[in-house]
Amino acid sequence: MKVLVPVKRVIDYNVKARVKADQTGVDLANVKMSMNPFCEIAVEEAVRLKEKGAATEVVAVSVGPTQAQETLRTALAMGADRAILVQTDQDLEPLAVAKVLKAVVGEEAPQVVLMGKQAIDGDNNAVGQMLSALLDWPQATFASEVAIEGSKAKVTREVDGGLQTLEVDLPAVVTADLRLNEPRYASLPNIMKAKKKPLDVKELGSLGVDTAPRLKVVKVTEPAKRQAGIKVETAADLVSNLKTAGVL
């Protein structure tokens, strides 16, 4: 069974994002980039499925600039067998990314697409669902546990009321939630081995996919800064202030 794992290069989660002076987007100049944390979880789960014998090959794929090869090398160091970069300098919208992934799925014919539920830059949480619709495959989102049993996948997902377990026929799209696993650190020997693993680079135009933008960013601004709090002497003063503020 082949597992396809889409991964995205994003601003490192430890870095505070800065908005450009002209408010057209986020400033990426001289900013540390890394693999999207939810994508790391998806790679880890795919590698674990291979280690259990449920999967035979793990293929990582990314859609982005040349620098995304570093992200794919990280996936290879974690245990993916090979990687594909669909190279483009465009900042693609979720629908366009889903269309590109559909084209890659058509070429690779995986039984499972296992991906992060969202990227921490746009926080759209849309590509997995869109890809499922485009492929007409069943989907199981926000997975906290994944088990492959023959031609079916059993996925446990967290919902407001507790846990929900779904069983979907393969091929299927599964998106990973935060508590699915704890991603491993790539060891130095595996990082060295990853340099020799195959990484295929395709130009976006070669896939014949319509990636024309359908959205327009009007303005990007930082969140409003919180006002400083005040100290009160007594509980009565606290209650009075809360009433004045309309909280009570």
JSON list of C-alpha atoms in Angstrom, two decimals:
[
{"chain": "A", "resi": 1, "resn": "MET", "atom": "CA", "xyz": [0.00, 0.00, 0.00]},
{"chain": "A", "resi": 2, "resn": "LYS", "atom": "CA", "xyz": [1.34, 3.41, -0.99]},
{"chain": "A", "resi": 3, "resn": "VAL", "atom": "CA", "xyz": [0.79, 6.42, 1.28]},
{"chain": "A", "resi": 4, "resn": "LEU", "atom": "CA", "xyz": [1.08, 9.93, -0.14]},
{"chain": "A", "resi": 5, "resn": "VAL", "atom": "CA", "xyz": [1.91, 12.63, 2.43]},
{"chain": "A", "resi": 6, "resn": "PRO", "atom": "CA", "xyz": [1.60, 16.29, 1.39]},
{"chain": "A", "resi": 7, "resn": "VAL", "atom": "CA", "xyz": [3.88, 18.59, 3.43]},
{"chain": "A", "resi": 8, "resn": "LYS", "atom": "CA", "xyz": [4.16, 22.38, 3.52]},
{"chain": "A", "resi": 9, "resn": "ARG", "atom": "CA", "xyz": [7.01, 24.80, 4.21]},
{"chain": "A", "resi": 10, "resn": "VAL", "atom": "CA", "xyz": [5.83, 27.45, 6.68]},
{"chain": "A", "resi": 11, "resn": "ILE", "atom": "CA", "xyz": [7.24, 29.98, 9.13]},
{"chain": "A", "resi": 12, "resn": "ASP", "atom": "CA", "xyz": [8.68, 28.09, 12.10]},
{"chain": "A", "resi": 13, "resn": "TYR", "atom": "CA", "xyz": [6.12, 27.92, 14.90]},
{"chain": "A", "resi": 14, "resn": "ASN", "atom": "CA", "xyz": [8.59, 29.52, 17.34]},
{"chain": "A", "resi": 15, "resn": "VAL", "atom": "CA", "xyz": [8.93, 32.65, 15.19]},
{"chain": "A", "resi": 16, "resn": "LYS", "atom": "CA", "xyz": [6.65, 35.65, 15.67]},
{"chain": "A", "resi": 17, "resn": "ALA", "atom": "CA", "xyz": [5.21, 36.58, 12.29]},
{"chain": "A", "resi": 18, "resn": "ARG", "atom": "CA", "xyz": [5.61, 40.17, 11.11]},
{"chain": "A", "resi": 19, "resn": "VAL", "atom": "CA", "xyz": [3.23, 41.96, 8.76]},
{"chain": "A", "resi": 20, "resn": "LYS", "atom": "CA", "xyz": [4.71, 43.81, 5.79]},
{"chain": "A", "resi": 21, "resn": "ALA", "atom": "CA", "xyz": [4.73, 47.60, 6.02]},
{"chain": "A", "resi": 22, "resn": "ASP", "atom": "CA", "xyz": [2.32, 47.87, 3.07]},
{"chain": "A", "resi": 23, "resn": "GLN", "atom": "CA", "xyz": [-0.07, 45.34, 4.73]},
{"chain": "A", "resi": 24, "resn": "THR", "atom": "CA", "xyz": [-0.07, 43.08, 1.66]},
{"chain": "A", "resi": 25, "resn": "GLY", "atom": "CA", "xyz": [0.97, 39.97, 3.57]},
{"chain": "A", "resi": 26, "resn": "VAL", "atom": "CA", "xyz": [3.40, 38.44, 6.06]},
{"chain": "A", "resi": 27, "resn": "ASP", "atom": "CA", "xyz": [7.09, 39.34, 5.84]},
{"chain": "A", "resi": 28, "resn": "LEU", "atom": "CA", "xyz": [9.09, 36.21, 5.02]},
{"chain": "A", "resi": 29, "resn": "ALA", "atom": "CA", "xyz": [12.48, 37.89, 4.55]},
{"chain": "A", "resi": 30, "resn": "ASN", "atom": "CA", "xyz": [15.22, 36.33, 6.71]},
{"chain": "A", "resi": 31, "resn": "VAL", "atom": "CA", "xyz": [12.66, 34.28, 8.64]},
{"chain": "A", "resi": 32, "resn": "LYS", "atom": "CA", "xyz": [13.29, 30.72, 9.79]},
{"chain": "A", "resi": 33, "resn": "MET", "atom": "CA", "xyz": [11.12, 28.25, 7.89]},
{"chain": "A", "resi": 34, "resn": "SER", "atom": "CA", "xyz": [10.30, 24.64, 8.74]},
{"chain": "A", "resi": 35, "resn": "MET", "atom": "CA", "xyz": [7.81, 21.87, 8.08]},
{"chain": "A", "resi": 36, "resn": "ASN", "atom": "CA", "xyz": [4.24, 22.60, 9.16]},
{"chain": "A", "resi": 37, "resn": "PRO", "atom": "CA", "xyz": [3.75, 20.82, 12.53]},
{"chain": "A", "resi": 38, "resn": "PHE", "atom": "CA", "xyz": [0.59, 18.99, 11.41]},
{"chain": "A", "resi": 39, "resn": "CYS", "atom": "CA", "xyz": [2.47, 17.77, 8.32]},
{"chain": "A", "resi": 40, "resn": "GLU", "atom": "CA", "xyz": [5.20, 16.39, 10.61]},
{"chain": "A", "resi": 41, "resn": "ILE", "atom": "CA", "xyz": [2.53, 14.42, 12.45]},
{"chain": "A", "resi": 42, "resn": "ALA", "atom": "CA", "xyz": [1.21, 13.05, 9.14]},
{"chain": "A", "resi": 43, "resn": "VAL", "atom": "CA", "xyz": [4.71, 11.98, 8.04]},
{"chain": "A", "resi": 44, "resn": "GLU", "atom": "CA", "xyz": [5.30, 10.29, 11.38]},
{"chain": "A", "resi": 45, "resn": "GLU", "atom": "CA", "xyz": [2.02, 8.37, 11.14]},
{"chain": "A", "resi": 46, "resn": "ALA", "atom": "CA", "xyz": [2.76, 7.26, 7.57]},
{"chain": "A", "resi": 47, "resn": "VAL", "atom": "CA", "xyz": [6.21, 6.00, 8.63]},
{"chain": "A", "resi": 48, "resn": "ARG", "atom": "CA", "xyz": [4.66, 4.16, 11.57]},
{"chain": "A", "resi": 49, "resn": "LEU", "atom": "CA", "xyz": [2.18, 2.48, 9.21]},
{"chain": "A", "resi": 50, "resn": "LYS", "atom": "CA", "xyz": [5.13, 1.32, 7.13]},
{"chain": "A", "resi": 51, "resn": "GLU", "atom": "CA", "xyz": [6.97, 0.05, 10.21]},
{"chain": "A", "resi": 52, "resn": "LYS", "atom": "CA", "xyz": [3.85, -1.94, 11.17]},
{"chain": "A", "resi": 53, "resn": "GLY", "atom": "CA", "xyz": [3.72, -3.48, 7.68]},
{"chain": "A", "resi": 54, "resn": "ALA", "atom": "CA", "xyz": [0.46, -1.77, 6.76]},
{"chain": "A", "resi": 55, "resn": "ALA", "atom": "CA", "xyz": [2.19, 0.43, 4.14]},
{"chain": "A", "resi": 56, "resn": "THR", "atom": "CA", "xyz": [4.90, -0.48, 1.67]},
{"chain": "A", "resi": 57, "resn": "GLU", "atom": "CA", "xyz": [5.93, 2.99, 0.46]},
{"chain": "A", "resi": 58, "resn": "VAL", "atom": "CA", "xyz": [5.70, 6.53, 1.81]},
{"chain": "A", "resi": 59, "resn": "VAL", "atom": "CA", "xyz": [5.89, 9.35, -0.73]},
{"chain": "A", "resi": 60, "resn": "ALA", "atom": "CA", "xyz": [6.17, 12.97, 0.47]},
{"chain": "A", "resi": 61, "resn": "VAL", "atom": "CA", "xyz": [4.98, 15.76, -1.83]},
{"chain": "A", "resi": 62, "resn": "SER", "atom": "CA", "xyz": [5.19, 19.52, -1.51]},
{"chain": "A", "resi": 63, "resn": "VAL", "atom": "CA", "xyz": [3.91, 22.39, -3.63]},
{"chain": "A", "resi": 64, "resn": "GLY", "atom": "CA", "xyz": [6.12, 25.43, -3.37]},
{"chain": "A", "resi": 65, "resn": "PRO", "atom": "CA", "xyz": [9.43, 27.13, -4.17]},
{"chain": "A", "resi": 66, "resn": "THR", "atom": "CA", "xyz": [12.85, 25.53, -4.61]},
{"chain": "A", "resi": 67, "resn": "GLN", "atom": "CA", "xyz": [13.52, 25.95, -0.87]},
{"chain": "A", "resi": 68, "resn": "ALA", "atom": "CA", "xyz": [10.74, 23.44, -0.16]},
{"chain": "A", "resi": 69, "resn": "GLN", "atom": "CA", "xyz": [13.26, 20.74, -1.05]},
{"chain": "A", "resi": 70, "resn": "GLU", "atom": "CA", "xyz": [14.66, 21.26, 2.47]},
{"chain": "A", "resi": 71, "resn": "THR", "atom": "CA", "xyz": [11.25, 20.43, 3.91]},
{"chain": "A", "resi": 72, "resn": "LEU", "atom": "CA", "xyz": [11.03, 17.31, 1.78]},
{"chain": "A", "resi": 73, "resn": "ARG", "atom": "CA", "xyz": [14.52, 16.24, 2.87]},
{"chain": "A", "resi": 74, "resn": "THR", "atom": "CA", "xyz": [13.28, 16.47, 6.45]},
{"chain": "A", "resi": 75, "resn": "ALA", "atom": "CA", "xyz": [10.40, 14.14, 5.56]},
{"chain": "A", "resi": 76, "resn": "LEU", "atom": "CA", "xyz": [12.88, 11.76, 3.92]},
{"chain": "A", "resi": 77, "resn": "ALA", "atom": "CA", "xyz": [15.06, 11.85, 7.02]},
{"chain": "A", "resi": 78, "resn": "MET", "atom": "CA", "xyz": [12.03, 10.96, 9.14]},
{"chain": "A", "resi": 79, "resn": "GLY", "atom": "CA", "xyz": [11.49, 7.83, 7.03]},
{"chain": "A", "resi": 80, "resn": "ALA", "atom": "CA", "xyz": [9.70, 8.70, 3.78]},
{"chain": "A", "resi": 81, "resn": "ASP", "atom": "CA", "xyz": [11.01, 6.66, 0.84]},
{"chain": "A", "resi": 82, "resn": "ARG", "atom": "CA", "xyz": [10.99, 9.36, -1.85]},
{"chain": "A", "resi": 83, "resn": "ALA", "atom": "CA", "xyz": [9.72, 12.85, -2.46]},
{"chain": "A", "resi": 84, "resn": "ILE", "atom": "CA", "xyz": [8.13, 15.02, -5.14]},
{"chain": "A", "resi": 85, "resn": "LEU", "atom": "CA", "xyz": [8.32, 18.79, -5.38]},
{"chain": "A", "resi": 86, "resn": "VAL", "atom": "CA", "xyz": [5.80, 20.58, -7.57]},
{"chain": "A", "resi": 87, "resn": "GLN", "atom": "CA", "xyz": [7.81, 23.74, -8.01]},
{"chain": "A", "resi": 88, "resn": "THR", "atom": "CA", "xyz": [6.16, 27.14, -8.14]},
{"chain": "A", "resi": 89, "resn": "ASP", "atom": "CA", "xyz": [6.77, 30.59, -6.71]},
{"chain": "A", "resi": 90, "resn": "GLN", "atom": "CA", "xyz": [3.02, 31.29, -6.63]},
{"chain": "A", "resi": 91, "resn": "ASP", "atom": "CA", "xyz": [1.27, 31.45, -3.28]},
{"chain": "A", "resi": 92, "resn": "LEU", "atom": "CA", "xyz": [-1.47, 29.01, -4.18]},
{"chain": "A", "resi": 93, "resn": "GLU", "atom": "CA", "xyz": [-4.93, 29.04, -2.66]},
{"chain": "A", "resi": 94, "resn": "PRO", "atom": "CA", "xyz": [-6.32, 25.88, -0.99]},
{"chain": "A", "resi": 95, "resn": "LEU", "atom": "CA", "xyz": [-8.43, 24.93, -4.02]},
{"chain": "A", "resi": 96, "resn": "ALA", "atom": "CA", "xyz": [-5.42, 25.26, -6.33]},
{"chain": "A", "resi": 97, "resn": "VAL", "atom": "CA", "xyz": [-3.30, 23.11, -3.99]},
{"chain": "A", "resi": 98, "resn": "ALA", "atom": "CA", "xyz": [-6.06, 20.47, -3.92]},
{"chain": "A", "resi": 99, "resn": "LYS", "atom": "CA", "xyz": [-6.13, 20.44, -7.72]},
{"chain": "A", "resi": 100, "resn": "VAL", "atom": "CA", "xyz": [-2.35, 20.00, -7.88]},
{"chain": "A", "resi": 101, "resn": "LEU", "atom": "CA", "xyz": [-2.50, 17.16, -5.36]},
{"chain": "A", "resi": 102, "resn": "LYS", "atom": "CA", "xyz": [-5.27, 15.52, -7.38]},
{"chain": "A", "resi": 103, "resn": "ALA", "atom": "CA", "xyz": [-2.95, 15.52, -10.41]},
{"chain": "A", "resi": 104, "resn": "VAL", "atom": "CA", "xyz": [-0.15, 13.99, -8.33]},
{"chain": "A", "resi": 105, "resn": "VAL", "atom": "CA", "xyz": [-2.54, 11.34, -6.97]},
{"chain": "A", "resi": 106, "resn": "GLY", "atom": "CA", "xyz": [-3.48, 10.51, -10.57]},
{"chain": "A", "resi": 107, "resn": "GLU", "atom": "CA", "xyz": [0.18, 9.83, -11.36]},
{"chain": "A", "resi": 108, "resn": "GLU", "atom": "CA", "xyz": [1.13, 8.05, -8.13]},
{"chain": "A", "resi": 109, "resn": "ALA", "atom": "CA", "xyz": [-2.09, 6.08, -7.43]},
{"chain": "A", "resi": 110, "resn": "PRO", "atom": "CA", "xyz": [-1.75, 5.90, -3.62]},
{"chain": "A", "resi": 111, "resn": "GLN", "atom": "CA", "xyz": [-4.26, 4.06, -1.46]},
{"chain": "A", "resi": 112, "resn": "VAL", "atom": "CA", "xyz": [-4.14, 6.71, 1.28]},
{"chain": "A", "resi": 113, "resn": "VAL", "atom": "CA", "xyz": [-3.47, 10.44, 1.27]},
{"chain": "A", "resi": 114, "resn": "LEU", "atom": "CA", "xyz": [-2.41, 11.24, 4.83]},
{"chain": "A", "resi": 115, "resn": "MET", "atom": "CA", "xyz": [-1.96, 14.95, 5.49]},
{"chain": "A", "resi": 116, "resn": "GLY", "atom": "CA", "xyz": [-2.04, 17.56, 8.25]},
{"chain": "A", "resi": 117, "resn": "LYS", "atom": "CA", "xyz": [-5.48, 18.95, 9.01]},
{"chain": "A", "resi": 118, "resn": "GLN", "atom": "CA", "xyz": [-4.24, 22.52, 8.39]},
{"chain": "A", "resi": 119, "resn": "ALA", "atom": "CA", "xyz": [-1.15, 24.66, 7.91]},
{"chain": "A", "resi": 120, "resn": "ILE", "atom": "CA", "xyz": [-0.25, 27.13, 10.65]},
{"chain": "A", "resi": 121, "resn": "ASP", "atom": "CA", "xyz": [0.28, 30.00, 8.20]},
{"chain": "A", "resi": 122, "resn": "GLY", "atom": "CA", "xyz": [-3.11, 30.31, 6.51]},
{"chain": "A", "resi": 123, "resn": "ASP", "atom": "CA", "xyz": [-5.04, 28.11, 9.01]},
{"chain": "A", "resi": 124, "resn": "ASN", "atom": "CA", "xyz": [-7.54, 27.36, 6.25]},
{"chain": "A", "resi": 125, "resn": "ASN", "atom": "CA", "xyz": [-8.19, 23.70, 7.14]},
{"chain": "A", "resi": 126, "resn": "ALA", "atom": "CA", "xyz": [-9.58, 23.14, 3.66]},
{"chain": "A", "resi": 127, "resn": "VAL", "atom": "CA", "xyz": [-7.18, 21.29, 1.34]},
{"chain": "A", "resi": 128, "resn": "GLY", "atom": "CA", "xyz": [-7.89, 17.79, 2.67]},
{"chain": "A", "resi": 129, "resn": "GLN", "atom": "CA", "xyz": [-11.64, 18.19, 2.34]},
{"chain": "A", "resi": 130, "resn": "MET", "atom": "CA", "xyz": [-11.35, 19.77, -1.11]},
{"chain": "A", "resi": 131, "resn": "LEU", "atom": "CA", "xyz": [-9.02, 17.01, -2.30]},
{"chain": "A", "resi": 132, "resn": "SER", "atom": "CA", "xyz": [-11.47, 14.37, -1.08]},
{"chain": "A", "resi": 133, "resn": "ALA", "atom": "CA", "xyz": [-14.29, 16.03, -3.03]},
{"chain": "A", "resi": 134, "resn": "LEU", "atom": "CA", "xyz": [-12.21, 16.37, -6.20]},
{"chain": "A", "resi": 135, "resn": "LEU", "atom": "CA", "xyz": [-11.12, 12.73, -6.05]},
{"chain": "A", "resi": 136, "resn": "ASP", "atom": "CA", "xyz": [-14.57, 11.53, -4.94]},
{"chain": "A", "resi": 137, "resn": "TRP", "atom": "CA", "xyz": [-12.84, 9.60, -2.14]},
{"chain": "A", "resi": 138, "resn": "PRO", "atom": "CA", "xyz": [-14.13, 9.14, 1.42]},
{"chain": "A", "resi": 139, "resn": "GLN", "atom": "CA", "xyz": [-12.50, 11.37, 4.03]},
{"chain": "A", "resi": 140, "resn": "ALA", "atom": "CA", "xyz": [-11.73, 11.09, 7.73]},
{"chain": "A", "resi": 141, "resn": "THR", "atom": "CA", "xyz": [-10.60, 14.39, 9.21]},
{"chain": "A", "resi": 142, "resn": "PHE", "atom": "CA", "xyz": [-8.97, 15.38, 12.55]},
{"chain": "A", "resi": 143, "resn": "ALA", "atom": "CA", "xyz": [-7.62, 11.88, 13.15]},
{"chain": "A", "resi": 144, "resn": "SER", "atom": "CA", "xyz": [-6.31, 11.09, 16.63]},
{"chain": "A", "resi": 145, "resn": "GLU", "atom": "CA", "xyz": [-5.81, 7.39, 15.80]},
{"chain": "A", "resi": 146, "resn": "VAL", "atom": "CA", "xyz": [-5.45, 5.56, 12.48]},
{"chain": "A", "resi": 147, "resn": "ALA", "atom": "CA", "xyz": [-5.54, 1.81, 11.83]},
{"chain": "A", "resi": 148, "resn": "ILE", "atom": "CA", "xyz": [-5.41, 0.13, 8.42]},
{"chain": "A", "resi": 149, "resn": "GLU", "atom": "CA", "xyz": [-7.30, -3.15, 8.25]},
{"chain": "A", "resi": 150, "resn": "GLY", "atom": "CA", "xyz": [-7.25, -4.71, 4.80]},
{"chain": "A", "resi": 151, "resn": "SER", "atom": "CA", "xyz": [-9.06, -2.46, 2.35]},
{"chain": "A", "resi": 152, "resn": "LYS", "atom": "CA", "xyz": [-10.45, -0.23, 5.09]},
{"chain": "A", "resi": 153, "resn": "ALA", "atom": "CA", "xyz": [-9.12, 2.44, 7.42]},
{"chain": "A", "resi": 154, "resn": "LYS", "atom": "CA", "xyz": [-10.49, 2.85, 10.94]},
{"chain": "A", "resi": 155, "resn": "VAL", "atom": "CA", "xyz": [-10.03, 6.41, 12.14]},
{"chain": "A", "resi": 156, "resn": "THR", "atom": "CA", "xyz": [-10.76, 7.80, 15.59]},
{"chain": "A", "resi": 157, "resn": "ARG", "atom": "CA", "xyz": [-11.40, 11.54, 15.68]},
{"chain": "A", "resi": 158, "resn": "GLU", "atom": "CA", "xyz": [-12.04, 14.02, 18.45]},
{"chain": "A", "resi": 159, "resn": "VAL", "atom": "CA", "xyz": [-15.43, 15.74, 18.43]},
{"chain": "A", "resi": 160, "resn": "ASP", "atom": "CA", "xyz": [-17.13, 18.08, 20.89]},
{"chain": "A", "resi": 161, "resn": "GLY", "atom": "CA", "xyz": [-18.89, 15.23, 22.67]},
{"chain": "A", "resi": 162, "resn": "GLY", "atom": "CA", "xyz": [-15.88, 12.90, 22.94]},
{"chain": "A", "resi": 163, "resn": "LEU", "atom": "CA", "xyz": [-14.47, 10.47, 20.38]},
{"chain": "A", "resi": 164, "resn": "GLN", "atom": "CA", "xyz": [-15.96, 9.32, 17.09]},
{"chain": "A", "resi": 165, "resn": "THR", "atom": "CA", "xyz": [-14.69, 6.28, 15.19]},
{"chain": "A", "resi": 166, "resn": "LEU", "atom": "CA", "xyz": [-15.15, 6.08, 11.43]},
{"chain": "A", "resi": 167, "resn": "GLU", "atom": "CA", "xyz": [-14.47, 3.23, 9.03]},
{"chain": "A", "resi": 168, "resn": "VAL", "atom": "CA", "xyz": [-13.76, 4.28, 5.44]},
{"chain": "A", "resi": 169, "resn": "ASP", "atom": "CA", "xyz": [-13.05, 2.30, 2.32]},
{"chain": "A", "resi": 170, "resn": "LEU", "atom": "CA", "xyz": [-9.67, 2.79, 0.67]},
{"chain": "A", "resi": 171, "resn": "PRO", "atom": "CA", "xyz": [-8.55, 4.79, -1.20]},
{"chain": "A", "resi": 172, "resn": "ALA", "atom": "CA", "xyz": [-9.29, 7.63, 1.20]},
{"chain": "A", "resi": 173, "resn": "VAL", "atom": "CA", "xyz": [-8.07, 11.00, 2.46]},
{"chain": "A", "resi": 174, "resn": "VAL", "atom": "CA", "xyz": [-7.13, 11.22, 6.15]},
{"chain": "A", "resi": 175, "resn": "THR", "atom": "CA", "xyz": [-6.11, 14.44, 7.92]},
{"chain": "A", "resi": 176, "resn": "ALA", "atom": "CA", "xyz": [-4.03, 14.37, 11.10]},
{"chain": "A", "resi": 177, "resn": "ASP", "atom": "CA", "xyz": [-4.87, 16.16, 14.33]},
{"chain": "A", "resi": 178, "resn": "LEU", "atom": "CA", "xyz": [-2.44, 17.27, 17.02]},
{"chain": "A", "resi": 179, "resn": "ARG", "atom": "CA", "xyz": [-2.78, 14.26, 19.30]},
{"chain": "A", "resi": 180, "resn": "LEU", "atom": "CA", "xyz": [-2.30, 11.58, 16.64]},
{"chain": "A", "resi": 181, "resn": "ASN", "atom": "CA", "xyz": [1.35, 11.06, 17.62]},
{"chain": "A", "resi": 182, "resn": "GLU", "atom": "CA", "xyz": [4.62, 12.70, 18.67]},
{"chain": "A", "resi": 183, "resn": "PRO", "atom": "CA", "xyz": [6.88, 13.13, 15.59]},
{"chain": "A", "resi": 184, "resn": "ARG", "atom": "CA", "xyz": [10.38, 11.69, 15.87]},
{"chain": "A", "resi": 185, "resn": "TYR", "atom": "CA", "xyz": [13.55, 13.72, 15.52]},
{"chain": "A", "resi": 186, "resn": "ALA", "atom": "CA", "xyz": [15.57, 12.90, 12.43]},
{"chain": "A", "resi": 187, "resn": "SER", "atom": "CA", "xyz": [18.91, 11.39, 13.48]},
{"chain": "A", "resi": 188, "resn": "LEU", "atom": "CA", "xyz": [22.15, 12.51, 11.84]},
{"chain": "A", "resi": 189, "resn": "PRO", "atom": "CA", "xyz": [22.63, 9.17, 9.99]},
{"chain": "A", "resi": 190, "resn": "ASN", "atom": "CA", "xyz": [19.08, 9.41, 8.61]},
{"chain": "A", "resi": 191, "resn": "ILE", "atom": "CA", "xyz": [19.68, 13.03, 7.57]},
{"chain": "A", "resi": 192, "resn": "MET", "atom": "CA", "xyz": [22.72, 11.87, 5.63]},
{"chain": "A", "resi": 193, "resn": "LYS", "atom": "CA", "xyz": [20.77, 8.99, 4.06]},
{"chain": "A", "resi": 194, "resn": "ALA", "atom": "CA", "xyz": [17.99, 11.40, 3.08]},
{"chain": "A", "resi": 195, "resn": "LYS", "atom": "CA", "xyz": [20.41, 13.24, 0.79]},
{"chain": "A", "resi": 196, "resn": "LYS", "atom": "CA", "xyz": [20.65, 10.11, -1.37]},
{"chain": "A", "resi": 197, "resn": "LYS", "atom": "CA", "xyz": [16.92, 9.36, -1.52]},
{"chain": "A", "resi": 198, "resn": "PRO", "atom": "CA", "xyz": [15.13, 10.31, -4.78]},
{"chain": "A", "resi": 199, "resn": "LEU", "atom": "CA", "xyz": [13.52, 13.75, -4.94]},
{"chain": "A", "resi": 200, "resn": "ASP", "atom": "CA", "xyz": [11.68, 14.42, -8.19]},
{"chain": "A", "resi": 201, "resn": "VAL", "atom": "CA", "xyz": [11.08, 18.05, -9.20]},
{"chain": "A", "resi": 202, "resn": "LYS", "atom": "CA", "xyz": [8.14, 18.88, -11.45]},
{"chain": "A", "resi": 203, "resn": "GLU", "atom": "CA", "xyz": [7.18, 22.28, -12.77]},
{"chain": "A", "resi": 204, "resn": "LEU", "atom": "CA", "xyz": [3.65, 23.34, -11.87]},
{"chain": "A", "resi": 205, "resn": "GLY", "atom": "CA", "xyz": [2.85, 24.05, -15.53]},
{"chain": "A", "resi": 206, "resn": "SER", "atom": "CA", "xyz": [3.61, 20.45, -16.51]},
{"chain": "A", "resi": 207, "resn": "LEU", "atom": "CA", "xyz": [0.55, 19.21, -14.59]},
{"chain": "A", "resi": 208, "resn": "GLY", "atom": "CA", "xyz": [-1.93, 21.22, -16.67]},
{"chain": "A", "resi": 209, "resn": "VAL", "atom": "CA", "xyz": [-3.84, 22.41, -13.59]},
{"chain": "A", "resi": 210, "resn": "ASP", "atom": "CA", "xyz": [-5.86, 25.62, -13.38]},
{"chain": "A", "resi": 211, "resn": "THR", "atom": "CA", "xyz": [-4.36, 27.47, -10.42]},
{"chain": "A", "resi": 212, "resn": "ALA", "atom": "CA", "xyz": [-5.75, 30.93, -11.21]},
{"chain": "A", "resi": 213, "resn": "PRO", "atom": "CA", "xyz": [-6.46, 32.85, -7.97]},
{"chain": "A", "resi": 214, "resn": "ARG", "atom": "CA", "xyz": [-10.09, 33.26, -6.94]},
{"chain": "A", "resi": 215, "resn": "LEU", "atom": "CA", "xyz": [-9.46, 35.28, -3.80]},
{"chain": "A", "resi": 216, "resn": "LYS", "atom": "CA", "xyz": [-7.95, 38.72, -3.27]},
{"chain": "A", "resi": 217, "resn": "VAL", "atom": "CA", "xyz": [-6.19, 39.77, -0.09]},
{"chain": "A", "resi": 218, "resn": "VAL", "atom": "CA", "xyz": [-7.44, 43.24, 0.74]},
{"chain": "A", "resi": 219, "resn": "LYS", "atom": "CA", "xyz": [-5.30, 43.88, 3.81]},
{"chain": "A", "resi": 220, "resn": "VAL", "atom": "CA", "xyz": [-3.27, 42.01, 6.42]},
{"chain": "A", "resi": 221, "resn": "THR", "atom": "CA", "xyz": [-2.98, 43.53, 9.89]},
{"chain": "A", "resi": 222, "resn": "GLU", "atom": "CA", "xyz": [-1.64, 42.44, 13.25]},
{"chain": "A", "resi": 223, "resn": "PRO", "atom": "CA", "xyz": [-4.13, 41.63, 16.02]},
{"chain": "A", "resi": 224, "resn": "ALA", "atom": "CA", "xyz": [-5.11, 44.59, 18.20]},
{"chain": "A", "resi": 225, "resn": "LYS", "atom": "CA", "xyz": [-2.80, 44.97, 21.19]},
{"chain": "A", "resi": 226, "resn": "ARG", "atom": "CA", "xyz": [-4.34, 44.27, 24.57]},
{"chain": "A", "resi": 227, "resn": "GLN", "atom": "CA", "xyz": [-4.68, 47.15, 26.95]},
{"chain": "A", "resi": 228, "resn": "ALA", "atom": "CA", "xyz": [-2.85, 46.98, 30.26]},
{"chain": "A", "resi": 229, "resn": "GLY", "atom": "CA", "xyz": [-4.82, 45.72, 33.22]},
{"chain": "A", "resi": 230, "resn": "ILE", "atom": "CA", "xyz": [-5.36, 47.50, 36.52]},
{"chain": "A", "resi": 231, "resn": "LYS", "atom": "CA", "xyz": [-4.87, 46.44, 40.13]},
{"chain": "A", "resi": 232, "resn": "VAL", "atom": "CA", "xyz": [-7.69, 46.63, 42.66]},
{"chain": "A", "resi": 233, "resn": "GLU", "atom": "CA", "xyz": [-7.42, 46.69, 46.44]},
{"chain": "A", "resi": 234, "resn": "THR", "atom": "CA", "xyz": [-10.44, 44.59, 47.40]},
{"chain": "A", "resi": 235, "resn": "ALA", "atom": "CA", "xyz": [-12.87, 42.04, 46.04]},
{"chain": "A", "resi": 236, "resn": "ALA", "atom": "CA", "xyz": [-15.60, 44.67, 46.22]},
{"chain": "A", "resi": 237, "resn": "ASP", "atom": "CA", "xyz": [-13.55, 46.93, 43.93]},
{"chain": "A", "resi": 238, "resn": "LEU", "atom": "CA", "xyz": [-13.12, 44.01, 41.52]},
{"chain": "A", "resi": 239, "resn": "VAL", "atom": "CA", "xyz": [-16.88, 43.36, 41.40]},
{"chain": "A", "resi": 240, "resn": "SER", "atom": "CA", "xyz": [-17.54, 47.07, 40.90]},
{"chain": "A", "resi": 241, "resn": "ASN", "atom": "CA", "xyz": [-15.10, 47.28, 38.00]},
{"chain": "A", "resi": 242, "resn": "LEU", "atom": "CA", "xyz": [-16.55, 44.16, 36.37]},
{"chain": "A", "resi": 243, "resn": "LYS", "atom": "CA", "xyz": [-20.04, 45.65, 36.62]},
{"chain": "A", "resi": 244, "resn": "THR", "atom": "CA", "xyz": [-18.81, 48.91, 35.10]},
{"chain": "A", "resi": 245, "resn": "ALA", "atom": "CA", "xyz": [-17.23, 46.97, 32.24]},
{"chain": "A", "resi": 246, "resn": "GLY", "atom": "CA", "xyz": [-20.50, 45.12, 31.63]},
{"chain": "A", "resi": 247, "resn": "VAL", "atom": "CA", "xyz": [-19.04, 41.71, 32.47]},
{"chain": "A", "resi": 248, "resn": "LEU", "atom": "CA", "xyz": [-21.42, 41.19, 35.38]}
]
